[in-house]
Coordinates of C-alpha atoms in Angstrom, one line a residue:
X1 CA 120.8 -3.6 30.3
X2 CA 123.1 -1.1 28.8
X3 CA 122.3 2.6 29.9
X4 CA 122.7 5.1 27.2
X5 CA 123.1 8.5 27.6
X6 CA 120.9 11.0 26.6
X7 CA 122.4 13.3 23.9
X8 CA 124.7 11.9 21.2
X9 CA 128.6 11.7 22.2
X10 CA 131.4 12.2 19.7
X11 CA 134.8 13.7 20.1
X12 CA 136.8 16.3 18.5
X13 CA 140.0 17.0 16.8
X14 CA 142.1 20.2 17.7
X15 CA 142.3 23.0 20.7
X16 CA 142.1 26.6 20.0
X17 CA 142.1 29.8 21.8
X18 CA 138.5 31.4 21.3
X19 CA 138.4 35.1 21.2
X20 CA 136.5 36.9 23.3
X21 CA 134.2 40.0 21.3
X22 CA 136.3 43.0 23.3
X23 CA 138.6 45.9 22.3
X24 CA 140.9 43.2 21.9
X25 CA 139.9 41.8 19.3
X26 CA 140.7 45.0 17.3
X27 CA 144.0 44.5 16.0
X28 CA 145.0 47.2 14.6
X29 CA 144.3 49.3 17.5
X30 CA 148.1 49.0 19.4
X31 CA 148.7 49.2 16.0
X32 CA 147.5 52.9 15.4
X33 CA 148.1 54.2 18.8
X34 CA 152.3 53.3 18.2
X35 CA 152.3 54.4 14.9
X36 CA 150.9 57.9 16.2
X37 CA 153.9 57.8 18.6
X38 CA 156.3 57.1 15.6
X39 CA 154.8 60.3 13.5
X40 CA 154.5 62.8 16.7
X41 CA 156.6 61.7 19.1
X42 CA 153.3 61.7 21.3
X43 CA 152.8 58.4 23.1
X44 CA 148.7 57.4 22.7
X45 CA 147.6 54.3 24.0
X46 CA 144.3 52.7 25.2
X47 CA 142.9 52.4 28.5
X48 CA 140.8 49.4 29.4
X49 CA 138.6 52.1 31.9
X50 CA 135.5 54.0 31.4
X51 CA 137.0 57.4 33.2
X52 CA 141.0 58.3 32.6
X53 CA 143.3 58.4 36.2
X54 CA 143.5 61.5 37.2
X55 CA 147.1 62.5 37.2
X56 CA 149.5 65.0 36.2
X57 CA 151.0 63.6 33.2
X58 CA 147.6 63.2 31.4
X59 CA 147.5 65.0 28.7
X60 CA 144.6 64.3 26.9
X61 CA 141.8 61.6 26.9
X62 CA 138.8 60.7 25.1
X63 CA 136.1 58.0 25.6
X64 CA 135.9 54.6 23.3
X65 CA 132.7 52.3 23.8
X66 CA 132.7 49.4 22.0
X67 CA 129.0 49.0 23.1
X68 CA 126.4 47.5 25.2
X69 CA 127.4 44.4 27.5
X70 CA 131.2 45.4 26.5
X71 CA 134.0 47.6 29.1
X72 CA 134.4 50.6 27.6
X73 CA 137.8 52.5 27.9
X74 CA 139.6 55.5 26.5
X75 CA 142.4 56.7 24.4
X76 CA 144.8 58.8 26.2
X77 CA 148.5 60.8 26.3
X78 CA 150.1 61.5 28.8
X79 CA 154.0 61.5 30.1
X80 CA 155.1 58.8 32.0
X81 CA 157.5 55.6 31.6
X82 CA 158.4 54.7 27.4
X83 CA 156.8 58.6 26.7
X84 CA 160.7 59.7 26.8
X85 CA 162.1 57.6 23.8
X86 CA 160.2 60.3 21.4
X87 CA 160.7 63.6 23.5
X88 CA 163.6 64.7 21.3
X89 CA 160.6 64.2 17.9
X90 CA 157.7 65.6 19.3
X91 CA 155.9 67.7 16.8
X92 CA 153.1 70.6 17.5
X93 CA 150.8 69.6 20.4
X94 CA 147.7 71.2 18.6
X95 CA 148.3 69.2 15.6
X96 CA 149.1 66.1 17.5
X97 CA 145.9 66.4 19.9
X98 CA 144.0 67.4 16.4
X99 CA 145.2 64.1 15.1
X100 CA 144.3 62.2 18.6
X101 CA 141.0 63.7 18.4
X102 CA 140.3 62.1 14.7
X103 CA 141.8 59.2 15.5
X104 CA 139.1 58.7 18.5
X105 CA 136.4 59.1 16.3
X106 CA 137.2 57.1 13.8
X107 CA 137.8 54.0 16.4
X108 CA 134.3 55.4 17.8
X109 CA 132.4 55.1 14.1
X110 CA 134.1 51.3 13.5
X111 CA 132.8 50.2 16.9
X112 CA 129.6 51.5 15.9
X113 CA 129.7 49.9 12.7
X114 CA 130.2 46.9 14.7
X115 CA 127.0 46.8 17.1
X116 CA 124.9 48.0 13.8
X117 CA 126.0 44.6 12.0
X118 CA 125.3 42.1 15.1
X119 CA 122.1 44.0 15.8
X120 CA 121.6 43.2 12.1
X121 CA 122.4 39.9 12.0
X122 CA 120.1 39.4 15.0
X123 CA 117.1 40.9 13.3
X124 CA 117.6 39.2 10.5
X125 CA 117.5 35.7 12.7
X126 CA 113.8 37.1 12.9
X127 CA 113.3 38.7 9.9
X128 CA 112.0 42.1 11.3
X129 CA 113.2 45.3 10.4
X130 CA 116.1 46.9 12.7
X131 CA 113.4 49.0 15.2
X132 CA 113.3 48.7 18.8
X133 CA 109.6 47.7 20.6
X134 CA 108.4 50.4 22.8
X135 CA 108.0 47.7 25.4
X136 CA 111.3 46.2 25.0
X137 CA 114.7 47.1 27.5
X138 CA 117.3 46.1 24.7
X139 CA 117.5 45.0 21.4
X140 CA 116.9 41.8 20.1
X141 CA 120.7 41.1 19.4
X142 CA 121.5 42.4 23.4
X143 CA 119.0 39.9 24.7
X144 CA 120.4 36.9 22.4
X145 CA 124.0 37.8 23.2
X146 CA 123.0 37.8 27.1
X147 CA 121.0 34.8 26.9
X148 CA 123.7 32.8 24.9
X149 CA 126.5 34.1 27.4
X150 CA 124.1 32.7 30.5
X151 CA 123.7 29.5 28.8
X152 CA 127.7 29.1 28.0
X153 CA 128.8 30.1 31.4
X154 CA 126.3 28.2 33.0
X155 CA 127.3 25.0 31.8
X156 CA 131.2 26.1 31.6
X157 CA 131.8 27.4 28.1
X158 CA 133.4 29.7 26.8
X159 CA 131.7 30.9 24.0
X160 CA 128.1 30.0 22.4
X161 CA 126.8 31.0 18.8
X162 CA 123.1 30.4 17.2
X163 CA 122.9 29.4 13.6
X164 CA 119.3 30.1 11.8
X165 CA 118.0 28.7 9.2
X166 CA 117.3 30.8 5.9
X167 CA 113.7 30.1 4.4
X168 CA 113.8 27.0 1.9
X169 CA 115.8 25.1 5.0
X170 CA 119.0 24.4 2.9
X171 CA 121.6 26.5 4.9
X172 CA 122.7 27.6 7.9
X173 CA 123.5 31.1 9.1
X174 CA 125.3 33.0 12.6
X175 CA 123.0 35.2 13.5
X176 CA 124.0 36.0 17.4
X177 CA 126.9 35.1 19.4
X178 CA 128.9 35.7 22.5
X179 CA 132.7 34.9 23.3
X180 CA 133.4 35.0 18.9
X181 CA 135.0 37.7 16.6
X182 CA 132.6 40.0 15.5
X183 CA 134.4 39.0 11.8
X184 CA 132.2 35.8 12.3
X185 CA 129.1 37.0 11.3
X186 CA 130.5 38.1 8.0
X187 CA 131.0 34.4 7.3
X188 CA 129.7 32.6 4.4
X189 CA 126.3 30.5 5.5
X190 CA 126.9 26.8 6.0
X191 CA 124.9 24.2 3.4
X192 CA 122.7 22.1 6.2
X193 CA 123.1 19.2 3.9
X194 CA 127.3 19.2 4.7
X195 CA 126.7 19.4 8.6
X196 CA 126.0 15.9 10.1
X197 CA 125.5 17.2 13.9
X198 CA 123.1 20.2 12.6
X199 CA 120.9 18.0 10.9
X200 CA 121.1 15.3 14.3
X201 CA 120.5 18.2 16.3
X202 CA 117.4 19.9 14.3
X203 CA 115.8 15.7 14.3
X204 CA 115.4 16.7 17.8
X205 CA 119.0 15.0 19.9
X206 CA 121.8 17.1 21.3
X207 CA 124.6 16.4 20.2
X208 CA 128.1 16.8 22.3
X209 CA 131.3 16.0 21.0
X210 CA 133.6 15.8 24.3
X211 CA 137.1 14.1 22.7
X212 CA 139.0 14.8 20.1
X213 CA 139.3 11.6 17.8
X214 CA 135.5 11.8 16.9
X215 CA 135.4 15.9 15.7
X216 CA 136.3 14.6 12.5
X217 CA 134.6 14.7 9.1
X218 CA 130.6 15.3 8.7
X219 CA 130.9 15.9 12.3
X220 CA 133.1 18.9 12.7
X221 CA 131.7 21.9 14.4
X222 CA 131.2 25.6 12.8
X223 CA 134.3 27.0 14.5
X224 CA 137.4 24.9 16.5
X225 CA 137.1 24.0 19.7
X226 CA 138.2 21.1 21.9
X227 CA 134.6 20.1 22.8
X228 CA 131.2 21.3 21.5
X229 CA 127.5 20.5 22.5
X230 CA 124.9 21.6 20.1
X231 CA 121.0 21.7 20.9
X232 CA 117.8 22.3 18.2
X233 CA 116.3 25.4 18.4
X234 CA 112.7 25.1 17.3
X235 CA 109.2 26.1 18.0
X236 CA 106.9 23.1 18.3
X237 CA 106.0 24.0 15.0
X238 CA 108.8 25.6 13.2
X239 CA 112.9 25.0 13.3
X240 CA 114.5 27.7 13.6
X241 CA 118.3 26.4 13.8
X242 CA 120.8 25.2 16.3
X243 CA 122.7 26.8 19.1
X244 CA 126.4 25.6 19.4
X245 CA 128.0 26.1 22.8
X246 CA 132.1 25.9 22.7
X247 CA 134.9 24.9 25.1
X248 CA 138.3 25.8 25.1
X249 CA 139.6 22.2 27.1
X250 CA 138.3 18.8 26.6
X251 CA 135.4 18.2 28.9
X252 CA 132.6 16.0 29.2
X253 CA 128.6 17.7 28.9
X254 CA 126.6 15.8 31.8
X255 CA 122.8 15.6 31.4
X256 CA 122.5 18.8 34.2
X257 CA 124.3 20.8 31.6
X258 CA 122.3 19.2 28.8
X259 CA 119.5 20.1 30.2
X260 CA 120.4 23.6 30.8
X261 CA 121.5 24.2 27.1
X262 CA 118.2 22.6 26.0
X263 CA 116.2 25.6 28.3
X264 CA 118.5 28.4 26.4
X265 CA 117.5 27.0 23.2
X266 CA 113.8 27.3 24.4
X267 CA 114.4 30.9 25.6
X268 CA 116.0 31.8 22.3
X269 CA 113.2 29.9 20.6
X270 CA 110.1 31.8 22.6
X271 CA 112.0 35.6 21.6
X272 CA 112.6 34.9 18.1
X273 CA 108.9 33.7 17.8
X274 CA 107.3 36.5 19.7
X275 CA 109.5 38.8 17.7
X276 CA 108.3 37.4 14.5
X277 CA 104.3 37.4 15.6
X278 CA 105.3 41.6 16.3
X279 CA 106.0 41.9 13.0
X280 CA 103.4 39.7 11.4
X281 CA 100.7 41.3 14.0
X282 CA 101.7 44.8 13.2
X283 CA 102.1 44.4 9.5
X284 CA 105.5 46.1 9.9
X285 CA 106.2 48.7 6.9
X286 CA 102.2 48.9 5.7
X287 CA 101.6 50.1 9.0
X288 CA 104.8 53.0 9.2
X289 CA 103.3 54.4 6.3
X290 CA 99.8 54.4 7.3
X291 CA 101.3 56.2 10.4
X292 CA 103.2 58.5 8.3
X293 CA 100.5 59.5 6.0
X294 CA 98.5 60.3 9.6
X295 CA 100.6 61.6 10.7
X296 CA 100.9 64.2 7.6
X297 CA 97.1 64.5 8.0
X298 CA 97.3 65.6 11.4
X299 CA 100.0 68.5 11.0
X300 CA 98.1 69.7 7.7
X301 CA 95.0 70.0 9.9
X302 CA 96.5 72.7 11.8
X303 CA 96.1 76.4 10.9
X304 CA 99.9 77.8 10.5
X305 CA 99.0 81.1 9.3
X306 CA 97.2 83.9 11.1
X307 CA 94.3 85.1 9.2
X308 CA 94.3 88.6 8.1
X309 CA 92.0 90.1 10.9
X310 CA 92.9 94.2 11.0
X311 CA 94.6 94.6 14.6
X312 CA 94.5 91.0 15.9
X313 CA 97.8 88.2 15.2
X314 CA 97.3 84.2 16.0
X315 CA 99.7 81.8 16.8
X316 CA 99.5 78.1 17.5
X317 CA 102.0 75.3 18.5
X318 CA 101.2 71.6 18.9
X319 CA 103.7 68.4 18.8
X320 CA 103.0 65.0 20.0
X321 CA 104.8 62.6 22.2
X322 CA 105.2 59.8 19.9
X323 CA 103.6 59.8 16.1
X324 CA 100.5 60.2 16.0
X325 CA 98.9 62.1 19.0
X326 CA 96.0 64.1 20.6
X327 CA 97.3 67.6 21.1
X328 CA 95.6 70.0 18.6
X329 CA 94.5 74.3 18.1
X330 CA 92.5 75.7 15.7
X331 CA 90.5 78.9 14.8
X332 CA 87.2 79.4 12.9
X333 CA 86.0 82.5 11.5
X334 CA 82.4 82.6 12.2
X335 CA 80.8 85.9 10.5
X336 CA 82.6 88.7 9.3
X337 CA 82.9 89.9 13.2
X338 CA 83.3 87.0 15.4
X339 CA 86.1 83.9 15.9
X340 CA 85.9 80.9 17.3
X341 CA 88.7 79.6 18.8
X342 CA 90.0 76.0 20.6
X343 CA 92.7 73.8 22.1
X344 CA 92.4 70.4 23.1
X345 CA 93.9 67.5 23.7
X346 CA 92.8 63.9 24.1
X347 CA 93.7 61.2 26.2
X348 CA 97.1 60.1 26.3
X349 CA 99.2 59.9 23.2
X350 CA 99.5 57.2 20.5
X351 CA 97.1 56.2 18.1
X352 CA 93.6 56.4 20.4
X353 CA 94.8 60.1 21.3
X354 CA 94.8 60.9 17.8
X355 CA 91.3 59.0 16.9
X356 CA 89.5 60.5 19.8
X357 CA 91.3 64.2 18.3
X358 CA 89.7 63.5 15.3
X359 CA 86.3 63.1 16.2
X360 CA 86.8 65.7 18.7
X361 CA 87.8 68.6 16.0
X362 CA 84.8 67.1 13.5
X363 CA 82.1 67.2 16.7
X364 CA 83.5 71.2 17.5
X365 CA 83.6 72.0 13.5
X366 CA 80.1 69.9 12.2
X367 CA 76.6 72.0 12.4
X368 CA 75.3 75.7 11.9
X369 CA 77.3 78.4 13.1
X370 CA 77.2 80.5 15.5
X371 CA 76.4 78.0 18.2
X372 CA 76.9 78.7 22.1
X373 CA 80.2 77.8 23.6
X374 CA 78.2 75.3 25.9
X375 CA 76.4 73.9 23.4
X376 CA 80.0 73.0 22.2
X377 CA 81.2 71.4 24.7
X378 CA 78.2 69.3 25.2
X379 CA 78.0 68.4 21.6
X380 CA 82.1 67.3 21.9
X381 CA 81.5 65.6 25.1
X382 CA 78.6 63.5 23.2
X383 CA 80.3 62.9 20.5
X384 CA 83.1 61.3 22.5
X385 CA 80.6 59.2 25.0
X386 CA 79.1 57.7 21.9
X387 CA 82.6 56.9 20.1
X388 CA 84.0 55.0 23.1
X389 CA 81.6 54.4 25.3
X390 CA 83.3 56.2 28.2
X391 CA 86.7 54.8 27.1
X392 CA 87.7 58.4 25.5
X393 CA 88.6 61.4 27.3
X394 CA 89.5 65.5 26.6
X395 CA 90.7 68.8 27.7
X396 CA 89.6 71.3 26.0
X397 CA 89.2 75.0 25.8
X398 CA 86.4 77.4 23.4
X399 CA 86.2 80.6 22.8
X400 CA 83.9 82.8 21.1
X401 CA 85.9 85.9 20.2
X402 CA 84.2 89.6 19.2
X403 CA 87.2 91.1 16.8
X404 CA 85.2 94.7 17.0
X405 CA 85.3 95.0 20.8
X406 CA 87.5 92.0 22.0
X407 CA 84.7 91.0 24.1
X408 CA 85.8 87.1 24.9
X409 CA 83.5 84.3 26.0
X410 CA 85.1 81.4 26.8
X411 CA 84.8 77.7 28.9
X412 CA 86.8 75.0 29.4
X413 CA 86.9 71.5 30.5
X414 CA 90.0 69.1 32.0
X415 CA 93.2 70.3 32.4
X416 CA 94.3 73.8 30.2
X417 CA 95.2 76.6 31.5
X418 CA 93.9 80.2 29.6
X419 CA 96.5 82.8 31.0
X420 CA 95.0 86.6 30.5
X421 CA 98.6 89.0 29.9
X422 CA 98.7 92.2 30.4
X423 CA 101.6 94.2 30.2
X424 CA 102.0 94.8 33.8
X425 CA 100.4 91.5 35.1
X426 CA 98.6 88.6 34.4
X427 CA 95.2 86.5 35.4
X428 CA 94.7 82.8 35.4
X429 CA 91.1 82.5 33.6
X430 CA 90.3 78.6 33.8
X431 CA 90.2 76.2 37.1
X432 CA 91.4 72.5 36.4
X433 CA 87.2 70.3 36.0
X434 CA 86.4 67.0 34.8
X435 CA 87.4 66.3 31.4
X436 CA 85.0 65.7 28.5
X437 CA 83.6 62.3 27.5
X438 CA 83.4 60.3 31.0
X439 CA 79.4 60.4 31.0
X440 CA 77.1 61.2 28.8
X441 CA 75.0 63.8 30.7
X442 CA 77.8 65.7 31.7
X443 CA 77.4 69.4 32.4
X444 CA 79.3 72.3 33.0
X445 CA 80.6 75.9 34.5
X446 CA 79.0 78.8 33.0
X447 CA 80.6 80.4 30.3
X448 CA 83.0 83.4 31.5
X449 CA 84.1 87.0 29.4
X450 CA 86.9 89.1 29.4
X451 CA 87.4 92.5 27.3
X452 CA 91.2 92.1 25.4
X453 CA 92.1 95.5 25.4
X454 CA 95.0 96.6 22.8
X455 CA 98.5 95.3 23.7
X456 CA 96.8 92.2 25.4
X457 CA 96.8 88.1 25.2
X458 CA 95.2 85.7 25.8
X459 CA 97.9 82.3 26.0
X460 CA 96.2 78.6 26.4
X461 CA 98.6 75.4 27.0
X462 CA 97.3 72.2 27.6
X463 CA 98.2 69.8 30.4
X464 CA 101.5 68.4 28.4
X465 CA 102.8 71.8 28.9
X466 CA 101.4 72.6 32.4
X467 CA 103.0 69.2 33.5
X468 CA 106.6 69.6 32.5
X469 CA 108.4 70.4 35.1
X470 CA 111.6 73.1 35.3
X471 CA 115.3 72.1 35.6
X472 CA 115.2 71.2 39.1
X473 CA 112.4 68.8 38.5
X474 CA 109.5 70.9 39.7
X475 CA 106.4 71.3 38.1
X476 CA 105.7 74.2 35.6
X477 CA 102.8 76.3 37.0
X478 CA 101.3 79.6 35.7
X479 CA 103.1 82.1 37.7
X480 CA 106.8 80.5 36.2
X481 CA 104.7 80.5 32.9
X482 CA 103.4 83.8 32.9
X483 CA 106.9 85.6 34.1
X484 CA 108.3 84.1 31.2
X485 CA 105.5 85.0 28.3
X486 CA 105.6 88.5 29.8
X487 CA 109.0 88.9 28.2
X488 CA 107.8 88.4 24.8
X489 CA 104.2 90.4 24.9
X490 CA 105.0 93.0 22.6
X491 CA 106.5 90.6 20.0
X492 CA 104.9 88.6 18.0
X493 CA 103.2 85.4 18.9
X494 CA 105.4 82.9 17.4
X495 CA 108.1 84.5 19.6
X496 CA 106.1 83.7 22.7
X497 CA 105.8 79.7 21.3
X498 CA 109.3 79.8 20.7
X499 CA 110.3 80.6 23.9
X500 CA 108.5 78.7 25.8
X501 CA 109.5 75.8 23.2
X502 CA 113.2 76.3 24.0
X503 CA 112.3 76.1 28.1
X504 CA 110.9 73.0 27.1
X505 CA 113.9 71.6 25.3
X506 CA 116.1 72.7 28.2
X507 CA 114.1 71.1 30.7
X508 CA 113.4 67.6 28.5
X509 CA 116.8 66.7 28.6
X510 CA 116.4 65.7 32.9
X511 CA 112.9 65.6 32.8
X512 CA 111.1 64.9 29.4
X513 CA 107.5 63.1 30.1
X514 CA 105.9 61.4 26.7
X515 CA 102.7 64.1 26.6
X516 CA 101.2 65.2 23.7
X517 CA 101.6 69.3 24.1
X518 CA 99.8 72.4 22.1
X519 CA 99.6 76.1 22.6
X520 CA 97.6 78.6 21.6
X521 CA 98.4 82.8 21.7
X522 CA 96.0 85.1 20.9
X523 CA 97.2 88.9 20.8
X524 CA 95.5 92.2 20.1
X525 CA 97.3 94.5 18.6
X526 CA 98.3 97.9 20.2
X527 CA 97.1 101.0 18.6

């Protein structure tokens, strides 16, 4: 008995070099940097290395990343070796470095053009929108690119490409590759019907063409190449397309590195389909704008403008972590001599934070008025046992506020922190308890007062603010707090939010934790 191999064996026509996707495959990049040595006299060139030598020639120097998986480098001047053939036509420095400088950022913007059109391509291989998954480390076009570059070193290749097919099955499109021009992608699709190995591929055989003399014809492969293997990439319900892997010599593909190709087709198979079921599951833009129009909801919810109370001024802040979150302030006039005021938050962030919010605000907003403060709280904390059954959680703080005296009774649960400023110190008001909504029966510390006297404030920050931590990576606590809203007591109290706003944007940049964060400031005016 004959033995057969087991993937189809046909040969190929003509060697080519295959171009690796680097700086080098930018052309007109030597190019530009001689003819800015013609027009100054200023010798620019480009730097295969992420960080310039130091030396004392250099000049000048600026960064160029081509992108992700790719060496970066950097354009640079400086004076040393052929820098002497244009000393005698130098022109102005500033204008020459101003031209350097423009020059950089426009090879910057055409590199970024470049990753925005493979990570297009890509997506489009899936048919999702150009959006990265919280749960994701790199974008789809990263993770094809890497997988495709495993699978064509692994079985000694020297570049790899993966055609998709478009919806009515007639033609084939690149979609991701590694070890091709970047100018491939912008290539017309290929008709399936024209593509003998394709169509011998997608029936379910690989197909490797190791010689030239049978790469002829129907069974030429999509770019030149002295051998080729190329493998079905399907689902085992839906084809997808083919991935092609390419050699630069003639070389036979044993059934090791058969196999191998055949387990990168299935990797590439498994994250288009899980991408795809993300954006059916999630029903892509109908959900953005349902998000969006929450979203909306949520900010419009929020007082923004102090109401017109003879010697008292309110301020609130609150900004989630991601779209939608839990963070929220608010104020209620009760009669003509009392105010009720509140900040919360609700578990994390995301869409649950902002649910339980909601029914938090409608439990603290719903009945007669006046109530007790602890009546309050136990009505929110049973109105959030009986939503989730234990699953929803909250920090929040009340207040009952007399405007004629500035007698203030108020309680808290979870995590805020109620900060009491005077103009030559401060009090902390509220000790960290259990938040609302673990147990139904839940109870409580007894209410506390406080007389605001003229030229006081009362400042409440949830836990997203209390757990920021300062440039050096500690944790914000009252005292660091307090020193800093001391500054601002006898402004306004949007000028104490926007202070401690701008600590937080410093600080985020090192340190930024996704919390939801609100802030309340209460001040009494001096007489």
């Amino acid at each position: 008995m004959v033995s057969r191999p087991s993937h189809l064996q046909i040969r190929s026509v003509e060697t080519h070099d295959l171009v690796r996707p680097d700086l080098a495959d930018i052309a007109c990049l030597g190019e530009l940097c001689q003819a800015f040595a013609e027009a100054t006299g200023w010798p620019l060139r480009f730097v295969p290395e992420p960080e310039p030598a130091e030396t004392i020639d250099l000049l000048w120097s600026a960064p160029v990343n081509p992108g992700v998986g790719e060496s970066p480098g950097h354009l640079r001047i400086d004076l040393c070796g052929a820098a002497a053939v244009y000393e005698s036509m130098r022109a102005d420095w500033h204008a020459a470095e101003h031209m350097a400088g423009a020059i950089s950022e426009l090879v910057n913007e055409l590199f970024s053009a470049r990753r925005a059109l493979r990570e297009r391509e890509a997506e489009l291989a899936a048919a999702v929108p150009v959006k990265p998954h919280q749960d994701e480390q790199a974008h789809l076009a990263a993770r094809l690119e890497a997988t495709l570059r495993a699978g064509a070193q692994g079985i000694g290749c020297q570049a790899a490409a993966l055609y998709v097919l478009d919806d009515a099955t007639s033609q084939l499109k690149l979609r991701a590759a590694w070890g091709l021009p970047l100018e491939k992608f912008t290539a017309q699709a290929r008709p399936l019907a024209q593509q003998m190995a394709d169509l011998e591929a997608l029936m379910g055989h690989a197909v490797a063409l190791e010689t030239r003399a049978d790469m002829v014809g129907r069974w030429r492969p999509p770019e030149p190449a002295a051998a080729a293997l190329c493998i079905p990439v399907s689902s085992p319900t839906i084809p997808f397309g083919t991935v092609w892997f390419f050699s630069q010599s003639e070389r036979a593909f044993s059934d090791e590195q058969t196999n191998i190709a055949e387990v990168v087709a299935g990797k590439i198979a498994s994250d288009l389909e899980r991408t795809a079921l993300i954006k059916e599951n999630s029903s892509g833009r109908d959900i953005e704008r349902q998000i969006a129009v929450a979203r909306r909801t949520q900010e419009h919810q929020l007082p923004v403008v102090s109401p017109p109370i003879p010697g008292w001024t309110l301020g609130g802040w609150a900004e989630p972590a991601a779209d939608l979150g839990g963070a929220f302030y608010d104020w209620r006039m009760l009669d003509d001599s009392s105010l009720l005021l509140m900040l919360g938050d609700a578990c994390d962030t995301g869409l649950e934070a902002a649910l339980a919010s909601t029914a938090l605000r409608a439990a603290l907003r719903a009945g007669e008025m006046p109530l007790d403060i602890d009546e309050l709280l136990r009505r929110a904390n049973r109105i959030l046992w009986e939503s989730s059954a234990g699953n929803w959680w909250a920090g929040l703080w009340l207040a009952q506020l007399n405007l004629a005296d500035g007698r203030c009774h108020f309680a808290g649960a979870g995590r805020p922190s109620a900060l009491w400023l005077k103009p030559d110190s401060w009090v902390s008001l509220i000790k960290p308890s259990e938040p609302l909504g673990l147990e139904p029966n839940q109870t409580f510390g007894e209410k506390k007062p406080l007389l605001l006297a003229p030229g006081q404030s009362l400042v409440i920050c949830n836990r997203g603010i209390m757990e920021s931590s300062d440039v050096n990576g500690r944790p914000l606590d009252e005292a660091a707090l307090s020193h800093l809203l001391l500054k601002e007591l006898s402004g306004p109290p949007q000028r104490s939010i926007d202070s401690v706003r701008d600590w937080l944007t410093e600080t985020d940049r090192q340190f930024r934790k996704p919390q939801d964060r609100s802030m309340l400031v209460v001040q009494r005016l001096p007489r």
